[in-house]
Tab-separated table of C-alpha atoms in Angstrom:
chain	number	residue	atom	x	y	z
S	259	UNK	CA	0.378	0.336	0.055
S	260	UNK	CA	1.237	3.430	-0.786
S	261	UNK	CA	0.823	6.664	0.966
S	262	UNK	CA	-0.417	8.011	-1.873
S	263	UNK	CA	-3.423	5.604	-1.969
S	264	UNK	CA	-4.565	6.879	1.518
S	265	UNK	CA	-3.713	10.051	0.707
S	266	UNK	CA	-6.225	9.934	-2.364
S	267	UNK	CA	-3.788	11.799	-4.775
S	268	UNK	CA	-2.158	11.597	-7.713
S	269	UNK	CA	1.507	10.735	-7.934
S	270	UNK	CA	1.857	14.077	-9.896
S	271	UNK	CA	0.072	15.549	-7.202
S	272	UNK	CA	2.484	14.567	-4.987
S	273	UNK	CA	5.142	15.136	-6.269
S	274	UNK	CA	3.630	19.004	-7.478
S	275	UNK	CA	3.742	19.263	-3.286
S	276	UNK	CA	6.764	18.312	-2.879
S	277	UNK	CA	8.462	20.862	-5.299
S	278	UNK	CA	6.211	23.413	-3.726
S	279	UNK	CA	7.583	22.924	-0.386
S	280	UNK	CA	11.198	22.826	-1.427
S	281	UNK	CA	10.419	25.969	-3.427
S	282	UNK	CA	9.037	27.525	-0.335
S	283	UNK	CA	12.793	26.282	1.888
S	284	UNK	CA	14.816	28.384	-0.744
S	285	UNK	CA	12.570	31.342	-0.057
S	286	UNK	CA	12.601	30.966	3.662
S	287	UNK	CA	16.418	30.721	3.485
S	288	UNK	CA	16.959	33.394	1.506
S	289	UNK	CA	14.519	35.455	3.235
S	290	UNK	CA	16.150	34.264	6.529
S	291	UNK	CA	19.770	35.194	4.964
S	292	UNK	CA	17.983	38.897	4.029
S	293	UNK	CA	16.768	39.793	7.733
S	294	UNK	CA	20.095	38.080	8.805
S	295	UNK	CA	18.038	35.403	10.743
S	296	UNK	CA	20.635	32.667	11.505
S	297	UNK	CA	18.437	30.096	12.760
S	298	UNK	CA	15.509	30.773	10.408
S	299	UNK	CA	18.296	30.217	7.508
S	300	UNK	CA	20.645	27.454	8.542
S	301	UNK	CA	16.998	25.397	9.668
S	302	UNK	CA	15.775	26.048	6.139
S	303	UNK	CA	18.875	25.236	4.659
S	304	UNK	CA	18.880	21.725	6.347
S	305	UNK	CA	15.978	21.106	5.812
S	306	UNK	CA	15.909	21.623	1.567
S	307	UNK	CA	19.274	19.677	2.307
S	308	UNK	CA	17.169	16.774	3.304
S	309	UNK	CA	15.075	16.593	0.687
S	310	UNK	CA	17.227	15.478	-1.498
S	311	UNK	CA	18.279	12.549	0.478
S	312	UNK	CA	15.585	10.480	-2.146
S	313	UNK	CA	17.388	11.831	-5.131
S	314	UNK	CA	20.756	10.968	-3.459
S	315	UNK	CA	19.442	7.725	-3.209
S	316	UNK	CA	18.112	6.872	-6.481
S	317	UNK	CA	21.422	7.926	-8.076
S	318	UNK	CA	23.949	6.542	-6.076
S	319	UNK	CA	22.370	3.477	-4.554
S	320	UNK	CA	19.384	2.645	-6.844
S	321	UNK	CA	17.002	2.837	-3.835
S	322	UNK	CA	13.891	4.467	-5.353
S	323	UNK	CA	11.358	6.500	-2.642
S	324	UNK	CA	7.307	6.211	-3.352
S	325	UNK	CA	6.748	9.505	-3.906
S	326	UNK	CA	4.249	9.552	-1.241
S	327	UNK	CA	7.637	8.101	1.497
S	328	UNK	CA	9.298	11.491	0.034
S	329	UNK	CA	6.194	14.370	0.384
S	330	UNK	CA	6.462	12.628	4.186
S	331	UNK	CA	9.770	13.150	4.920
S	332	UNK	CA	9.558	16.523	3.197
S	333	UNK	CA	6.390	17.585	5.198
S	334	UNK	CA	7.947	17.431	8.142
S	335	UNK	CA	11.119	18.942	7.906
S	336	UNK	CA	9.371	21.550	6.021
S	337	UNK	CA	7.159	22.604	8.916
S	338	UNK	CA	9.935	22.987	11.296
S	339	UNK	CA	11.288	24.933	9.090
S	340	UNK	CA	8.400	26.956	8.626
S	341	UNK	CA	7.759	27.254	12.494
S	342	UNK	CA	10.741	29.383	13.130
S	343	UNK	CA	9.819	32.053	10.350
S	344	UNK	CA	8.817	35.633	12.254
S	345	UNK	CA	4.934	36.421	11.822
S	346	UNK	CA	6.983	40.031	11.428
S	347	UNK	CA	4.177	42.462	12.903
S	348	UNK	CA	2.470	40.339	14.638
S	349	UNK	CA	6.209	38.711	16.682
S	350	UNK	CA	6.353	35.404	17.287
S	351	UNK	CA	7.046	32.137	15.453
S	352	UNK	CA	4.323	29.433	14.757
S	353	UNK	CA	6.431	27.458	17.466
S	354	UNK	CA	5.611	30.302	20.059
S	355	UNK	CA	2.192	31.534	18.617
S	356	UNK	CA	0.083	28.173	17.961
S	357	UNK	CA	0.351	25.958	20.827
S	358	UNK	CA	-0.086	22.792	18.960
S	359	UNK	CA	2.558	23.784	16.197
S	360	UNK	CA	5.209	22.236	18.596
S	361	UNK	CA	3.420	18.986	18.929
S	362	UNK	CA	2.783	18.341	15.295
S	363	UNK	CA	6.177	19.001	14.191
S	364	UNK	CA	7.603	16.240	16.710
S	365	UNK	CA	4.885	13.833	15.895
S	366	UNK	CA	5.821	14.063	12.205
S	367	UNK	CA	8.928	13.852	12.516
S	368	UNK	CA	8.534	10.768	14.792
S	369	UNK	CA	6.903	9.047	12.399
S	370	UNK	CA	9.751	9.217	10.105
S	371	UNK	CA	12.528	8.168	12.740
S	372	UNK	CA	9.850	5.480	13.632
S	373	UNK	CA	10.193	4.360	9.482
S	374	UNK	CA	13.840	4.389	9.750
S	375	UNK	CA	14.609	2.246	12.770
S	376	UNK	CA	11.165	-0.045	11.534
S	377	UNK	CA	12.929	-0.406	8.309
S	378	UNK	CA	16.434	-1.230	9.581
S	379	UNK	CA	14.858	-3.814	11.867
S	380	UNK	CA	13.081	-5.726	8.654
S	381	UNK	CA	15.420	-5.903	6.401
S	382	UNK	CA	17.967	-7.272	9.514
S	383	UNK	CA	15.994	-9.634	9.258
S	384	UNK	CA	15.783	-10.724	5.825
S	385	UNK	CA	19.303	-10.667	5.786
S	386	UNK	CA	19.576	-14.111	8.178
S	387	UNK	CA	17.338	-16.794	8.427
S	388	UNK	CA	17.988	-16.887	12.263
S	389	UNK	CA	16.413	-13.619	12.828
S	390	UNK	CA	12.738	-13.063	13.365
S	391	UNK	CA	11.195	-10.455	15.330
S	392	UNK	CA	7.357	-11.006	16.440
S	393	UNK	CA	5.134	-7.687	15.891
S	394	UNK	CA	5.153	-7.625	19.811
S	395	UNK	CA	8.644	-7.330	19.411
S	396	UNK	CA	8.299	-4.625	16.883
S	397	UNK	CA	6.003	-2.611	18.547
S	398	UNK	CA	8.231	-2.286	21.839
S	399	UNK	CA	11.786	-1.914	19.551
S	400	UNK	CA	9.957	1.074	17.521
S	401	UNK	CA	8.837	2.590	21.201
S	402	UNK	CA	12.301	2.217	22.448
S	403	UNK	CA	13.991	2.963	19.260
S	404	UNK	CA	12.021	6.930	18.934
S	405	UNK	CA	12.344	7.598	22.730
S	406	UNK	CA	15.976	6.957	22.514
S	407	UNK	CA	16.725	9.366	19.099
S	408	UNK	CA	14.280	11.432	21.119
S	409	UNK	CA	16.155	12.077	23.713
S	410	UNK	CA	19.468	12.231	22.163
S	411	UNK	CA	17.908	15.323	20.306
S	412	UNK	CA	16.767	16.505	23.285
S	413	UNK	CA	20.272	16.757	24.309
S	414	UNK	CA	21.366	18.508	21.493
S	415	UNK	CA	18.663	21.127	21.992
S	416	UNK	CA	20.495	21.764	25.490
S	417	UNK	CA	24.035	21.530	24.317
S	418	UNK	CA	23.290	24.520	21.627
S	419	UNK	CA	21.561	26.362	23.847
S	420	UNK	CA	23.928	26.193	26.484
S	421	UNK	CA	26.857	27.013	23.975
S	422	UNK	CA	24.536	29.968	22.043
S	423	UNK	CA	24.520	31.256	25.888
S	424	UNK	CA	28.397	31.143	25.807
S	425	UNK	CA	29.130	32.426	22.714
S	426	UNK	CA	26.435	35.159	22.962
S	427	UNK	CA	24.874	34.658	19.686
S	428	UNK	CA	20.867	33.555	19.040
S	429	UNK	CA	20.659	29.963	19.214
S	430	UNK	CA	19.789	27.815	16.101
S	431	UNK	CA	17.276	25.192	18.010
S	432	UNK	CA	15.789	26.058	21.230
S	433	UNK	CA	14.305	24.883	24.480
S	434	UNK	CA	11.432	26.016	26.230
S	435	UNK	CA	12.075	23.998	30.047
S	436	UNK	CA	11.420	20.555	31.384
S	437	UNK	CA	7.638	20.968	30.451
S	438	UNK	CA	8.260	21.487	26.691
S	439	UNK	CA	11.200	18.752	27.090
S	440	UNK	CA	8.542	16.037	28.646
S	441	UNK	CA	5.633	17.435	25.963
S	442	UNK	CA	8.041	16.068	22.912
S	443	UNK	CA	9.127	13.137	24.437
S	444	UNK	CA	5.744	12.016	24.643
S	445	UNK	CA	4.565	13.419	21.269
S	446	UNK	CA	7.136	11.349	20.406
S	447	UNK	CA	6.197	8.553	21.367
S	448	UNK	CA	2.696	9.308	19.512
S	449	UNK	CA	4.678	8.563	16.382
S	450	UNK	CA	6.133	5.254	16.763
S	451	UNK	CA	2.614	4.499	18.093
S	452	UNK	CA	0.792	5.650	14.494
S	453	UNK	CA	3.816	3.812	12.885
S	454	UNK	CA	3.784	0.671	14.417
S	455	UNK	CA	-0.123	0.632	14.347
S	456	UNK	CA	-0.622	1.453	10.820
S	457	UNK	CA	2.584	3.210	8.824
S	458	UNK	CA	4.547	-0.225	8.451
S	459	UNK	CA	2.134	-1.302	5.192
S	460	UNK	CA	3.843	1.611	3.597
S	461	UNK	CA	7.998	0.734	3.623
S	462	UNK	CA	7.269	-2.485	2.097
S	463	UNK	CA	8.223	-1.415	-1.045
S	464	UNK	CA	11.200	0.355	0.056
S	465	UNK	CA	12.441	-2.652	2.690
S	466	UNK	CA	12.397	-5.134	-0.450
S	467	UNK	CA	14.385	-2.625	-2.509
S	468	UNK	CA	16.998	-2.264	0.026
S	469	UNK	CA	17.378	-6.459	0.903
S	470	UNK	CA	17.550	-6.670	-2.692
S	471	UNK	CA	20.226	-4.176	-2.918
S	472	UNK	CA	22.616	-5.957	-0.052
S	473	UNK	CA	21.195	-9.355	-1.575
S	474	UNK	CA	22.898	-8.511	-4.612
S	475	UNK	CA	25.751	-6.603	-2.991
S	476	UNK	CA	26.837	-10.056	-0.619
S	477	UNK	CA	26.512	-11.652	-3.687
S	478	UNK	CA	28.930	-10.160	-5.773
């Protein structure tokens, strides 16, 4: 089952949405540079680089991502970058003025992390006749994988915040306190549950490609 089937969009429509978000990221990066807002510019550039990963996988490793999966990844990084753009005359950003924005981006980003963890586990399982991962194990594994990644991310945010204070510069990433960190971890877990409950079916094509690629390398 493809992501496109669930969204009800054609392949061309999903590809169009990806290109639109990439164009917006370019605009956000340029606006950040014009306004000398390092945080906005760097986050937009980083997000834009991530959206190029599907093309890199196809060009260098002959791994083709379903356009719906590309849309999934692009939406996650685009919403994060968009959330850092100042509201201009109104002040603040989506992260500071829209109460649910941070929860949305963490949930969506954690689904991408969970997808990576699930794909890695299934490919590893397919590589050996001795590896068999029951559904219950995979569910717990995804929760732990995403929670661990979330903790690492929060530590990175904290270190960047401390480093920014020491250097006297604006932080590229911002933490909003202990309560916000705990909520982030809760919504990270929600993202893992969503993937474990119904998102794994969309990854079967990617898993098959990776498995075949590794098998062919082993045969060589």
